[in-house]
Structure formats: structure tokens, C-alpha cells
Amino acid sequence: MLTFILRRGLQMIPVLLGVTVATFGLGQIIPGDQATALLGPTSSEEDRAALRADLGLDEPAISRYFTYLGNLFSGDLGRSLSFGRPVSEVLSERLLNTLLLSGTAIVVAAVLGVAIGTWAAQKPGSVRDRGLTVGVLFLNSVPSFWLGLVLIVVFSLQLRILPATGMTSIAGGGALDTAAHMVLPVITLAAWSLAVIARMTRSAVLEVIDNDYVQTARSRGIGEFHVIVRHVLPNAMPSVVTVIGLQAGFLLSGAVLTETVFSWPGVGLALQQAISSRDIPLVQGGILVIAVAFVLINLLVDVAQAYFNPKIKLA
């Protein structure tokens, strides 16, 4: 297993280098002049030229990339132009909030998705199975920002039972207050992934639920619940784990829209604010952090697959 992890880890290196090229290139192709955006259109050309020189914007792109790469190796993500603080400091404060939101959402999506998919697969073609198909199509077709706005209108503006935005109330309220603020963004973020996981679980369970070893377990008088838990799900999990892992990465990157809709103080909201103010260092740092997290999640998925399916260790 250690050799397997090391091999997968080495394969991440060129991927991460590609991510640095992409994030640096993103800052170069964004239209407009960064100095003008920071100083304003009424600033003098001398002031803009001085700022470009101070930021290193007057150097060749290849030179700036290697400077950027060298700074990354030393842990320096640059300085946020809009916050006036190191990017690493801004992101570290907000990353835990994003992980809390995304982590809760993937747990909700995984638990409910596996449960619903398994429940529907036990009676294929039934009303509940067809209901799953309709629900999956609906959740996969609904944009997350639209769903978030609908939830805010219904539960915050009309029913007034849940807070609409932010992470805590102005007066504060501890863990319960934070949990109340999480309900709507978690539902919004988890909805699409829940549908995908439920559909994949249904397909995986249907592939194994009629196998001989399952029929043998039933013939021995074992209850259906224990048959599903002990014999069906363990054999269906490898493909389901893959989907859950991929959805975890998508939720982390998809948190940008959800955090913007609900004003959740995470990396996604910081990215939206940075894009609006042309804060290129913060945009690059935020995208890099999300990309690295996505790559690490994929590594964990590979390890989980190897655990559930030992044959993968030889690949």
C-alpha cells in the first residue's frame, strides 16, 4: 500500500506543476490593466508605471512565472491587493469555513445518496425507483444558485425559520447559530451530488444484489437489512467511493457560487470578491488551493479504492 501511495504521489507532481502554469496564465489573460484597476482610471501614467514596477508587472512573463513558482516553494502566495495582507493569511482564515461547508455537504450527500440509491435498487421499476429517476433528473437540472435563491425566499423571507446569509448572527449564538446558518447552503451544495451518488449507488447495487452469494445469504434466513449491509454494499462500494470522492472535489470548487449566494465567508466568496476587484494574487492563490485540494482528494479516492478492491494495488 505504501508503494501504491508513493507512486500516486509522484504522479501528482506534473499535475500540480500544470496547475501552477494554469493559475499564473489566468492572471495574464484577464483583460484590463491591473495597475489602473487598483489606482483608478483618474491616476497618472507615472503612478501606474511605478505600481507596475513595484508589482513586477513590467518584467517578461516567463521571468514572472519562475519568480511566482519560486515563491510558491517557499510558501509565499503573494500579497492580496484588496485585503492588504498575505494571500496565505487570507485563505487560511477562510479555508476552514469552506471545508466545514463542503465537508458537511458531502457527508449529507453521501449518506442520503447511498441510502436512497440502495432503497430504490431493492425494487427496480417500482414507484420509489421511478421517483428516484425523476428526482435525479430534477436535481441535476436545477442550477445551484437558483436553488439557493428559492430556499432563501421560502425559508428565510416567507417562513422566517432559517437565516439567509452569513455564518453567524450579529449577536452570535455559538455552534447552534452556526448550524442554523449552514442548513440552506448545505442543502444547496449537496443537492446535485446527492442525486449523482444515489444514481450511481442504485446501479452498483443492482449489479450485485442478485449474485449467487447474496441468494445464498438469503437462503440461510439472514434478514434483508443484514444481507444488504454485509454482502451487497461492501461489493458495490468501490464504484460508489469513486463517485463520492469526485463529488467531494466538485463540491469544494462549486462552493464559489453557493458561498456568494449565501455570503458564506469562505474561499469561494473571497475569490468572487477578488475577481471583482482584479486582485490577481488572491485569485491565483484561491484557485491553486482549490486545485491542490482536488488533487489530494483524488489521491485519497485511489487509496480508498485500493482498500476496497485489493486488485488495484497491482495496477
mmCIF file with all atom_site columns, C-alpha atoms in Angstrom, residues 98-115 182 185-198 201 237 240-253 255 294 297 300-301:
data_model
loop_
_atom_site.group_PDB
_atom_site.id
_atom_site.type_symbol
_atom_site.label_atom_id
_atom_site.label_alt_id
_atom_site.label_comp_id
_atom_site.label_asym_id
_atom_site.label_entity_id
_atom_site.label_seq_id
_atom_site.pdbx_PDB_ins_code
_atom_site.Cartn_x
_atom_site.Cartn_y
_atom_site.Cartn_z
_atom_site.occupancy
_atom_site.B_iso_or_equiv
_atom_site.pdbx_formal_charge
_atom_site.auth_seq_id
_atom_site.auth_comp_id
_atom_site.auth_asym_id
_atom_site.auth_atom_id
_atom_site.pdbx_PDB_model_num
ATOM 1  C CA . THR A 1 98  ? -15.169 26.306 3.147  1.00 0.00 ? 98  THR A CA 1
ATOM 2  C CA . LEU A 1 99  ? -14.074 22.887 4.399  1.00 0.00 ? 99  LEU A CA 1
ATOM 3  C CA . LEU A 1 100 ? -16.807 22.976 7.049  1.00 0.00 ? 100 LEU A CA 1
ATOM 4  C CA . LEU A 1 101 ? -19.462 23.771 4.455  1.00 0.00 ? 101 LEU A CA 1
ATOM 5  C CA . SER A 1 102 ? -18.180 21.389 1.763  1.00 0.00 ? 102 SER A CA 1
ATOM 6  C CA . GLY A 1 103 ? -17.385 18.600 4.237  1.00 0.00 ? 103 GLY A CA 1
ATOM 7  C CA . THR A 1 104 ? -20.857 18.719 5.742  1.00 0.00 ? 104 THR A CA 1
ATOM 8  C CA . ALA A 1 105 ? -22.415 18.795 2.280  1.00 0.00 ? 105 ALA A CA 1
ATOM 9  C CA . ILE A 1 106 ? -20.522 15.724 1.026  1.00 0.00 ? 106 ILE A CA 1
ATOM 10 C CA . VAL A 1 107 ? -21.371 13.778 4.197  1.00 0.00 ? 107 VAL A CA 1
ATOM 11 C CA . VAL A 1 108 ? -25.059 14.619 3.762  1.00 0.00 ? 108 VAL A CA 1
ATOM 12 C CA . ALA A 1 109 ? -24.934 13.804 0.040  1.00 0.00 ? 109 ALA A CA 1
ATOM 13 C CA . ALA A 1 110 ? -23.056 10.520 0.605  1.00 0.00 ? 110 ALA A CA 1
ATOM 14 C CA . VAL A 1 111 ? -25.225 9.220  3.445  1.00 0.00 ? 111 VAL A CA 1
ATOM 15 C CA . LEU A 1 112 ? -28.556 10.131 1.859  1.00 0.00 ? 112 LEU A CA 1
ATOM 16 C CA . GLY A 1 113 ? -27.388 9.218  -1.659 1.00 0.00 ? 113 GLY A CA 1
ATOM 17 C CA . VAL A 1 114 ? -26.241 5.728  -0.668 1.00 0.00 ? 114 VAL A CA 1
ATOM 18 C CA . ALA A 1 115 ? -29.364 5.141  1.429  1.00 0.00 ? 115 ALA A CA 1
ATOM 19 C CA . MET A 1 182 ? -25.390 26.133 7.449  1.00 0.00 ? 182 MET A CA 1
ATOM 20 C CA . PRO A 1 185 ? -26.140 26.432 1.901  1.00 0.00 ? 185 PRO A CA 1
ATOM 21 C CA . VAL A 1 186 ? -25.515 22.758 2.737  1.00 0.00 ? 186 VAL A CA 1
ATOM 22 C CA . ILE A 1 187 ? -28.790 21.727 1.065  1.00 0.00 ? 187 ILE A CA 1
ATOM 23 C CA . THR A 1 188 ? -27.937 23.854 -1.965 1.00 0.00 ? 188 THR A CA 1
ATOM 24 C CA . LEU A 1 189 ? -24.413 22.483 -2.235 1.00 0.00 ? 189 LEU A CA 1
ATOM 25 C CA . ALA A 1 190 ? -25.330 18.841 -1.561 1.00 0.00 ? 190 ALA A CA 1
ATOM 26 C CA . ALA A 1 191 ? -28.376 18.558 -3.846 1.00 0.00 ? 191 ALA A CA 1
ATOM 27 C CA . TRP A 1 192 ? -26.602 17.870 -7.149 1.00 0.00 ? 192 TRP A CA 1
ATOM 28 C CA . SER A 1 193 ? -24.063 15.469 -5.613 1.00 0.00 ? 193 SER A CA 1
ATOM 29 C CA . LEU A 1 194 ? -26.781 13.617 -3.707 1.00 0.00 ? 194 LEU A CA 1
ATOM 30 C CA . ALA A 1 195 ? -28.559 12.891 -6.990 1.00 0.00 ? 195 ALA A CA 1
ATOM 31 C CA . VAL A 1 196 ? -25.363 11.651 -8.664 1.00 0.00 ? 196 VAL A CA 1
ATOM 32 C CA . ILE A 1 197 ? -24.403 9.416  -5.730 1.00 0.00 ? 197 ILE A CA 1
ATOM 33 C CA . ALA A 1 198 ? -27.933 7.991  -5.455 1.00 0.00 ? 198 ALA A CA 1
ATOM 34 C CA . THR A 1 201 ? -25.420 3.562  -5.857 1.00 0.00 ? 201 THR A CA 1
ATOM 35 C CA . MET A 1 237 ? -18.798 0.334  -2.670 1.00 0.00 ? 237 MET A CA 1
ATOM 36 C CA . VAL A 1 240 ? -19.594 4.387  -5.246 1.00 0.00 ? 240 VAL A CA 1
ATOM 37 C CA . VAL A 1 241 ? -16.482 5.538  -3.352 1.00 0.00 ? 241 VAL A CA 1
ATOM 38 C CA . THR A 1 242 ? -15.030 6.833  -6.615 1.00 0.00 ? 242 THR A CA 1
ATOM 39 C CA . VAL A 1 243 ? -18.112 8.937  -7.281 1.00 0.00 ? 243 VAL A CA 1
ATOM 40 C CA . ILE A 1 244 ? -18.209 10.246 -3.694 1.00 0.00 ? 244 ILE A CA 1
ATOM 41 C CA . GLY A 1 245 ? -14.558 11.272 -3.921 1.00 0.00 ? 245 GLY A CA 1
ATOM 42 C CA . LEU A 1 246 ? -15.058 13.068 -7.208 1.00 0.00 ? 246 LEU A CA 1
ATOM 43 C CA . GLN A 1 247 ? -18.141 14.813 -5.860 1.00 0.00 ? 247 GLN A CA 1
ATOM 44 C CA . ALA A 1 248 ? -16.145 15.978 -2.824 1.00 0.00 ? 248 ALA A CA 1
ATOM 45 C CA . GLY A 1 249 ? -13.747 17.715 -5.190 1.00 0.00 ? 249 GLY A CA 1
ATOM 46 C CA . PHE A 1 250 ? -16.581 19.206 -7.216 1.00 0.00 ? 250 PHE A CA 1
ATOM 47 C CA . LEU A 1 251 ? -18.274 20.479 -4.052 1.00 0.00 ? 251 LEU A CA 1
ATOM 48 C CA . LEU A 1 252 ? -15.075 22.210 -2.978 1.00 0.00 ? 252 LEU A CA 1
ATOM 49 C CA . SER A 1 253 ? -14.794 24.002 -6.301 1.00 0.00 ? 253 SER A CA 1
ATOM 50 C CA . ALA A 1 255 ? -18.657 26.303 -3.247 1.00 0.00 ? 255 ALA A CA 1
ATOM 51 C CA . PHE A 1 294 ? -8.956  18.442 -5.533 1.00 0.00 ? 294 PHE A CA 1
ATOM 52 C CA . ILE A 1 297 ? -8.951  14.193 -2.693 1.00 0.00 ? 297 ILE A CA 1
ATOM 53 C CA . LEU A 1 300 ? -7.499  9.621  -1.148 1.00 0.00 ? 300 LEU A CA 1
ATOM 54 C CA . VAL A 1 301 ? -10.052 8.147  -3.554 1.00 0.00 ? 301 VAL A CA 1
#
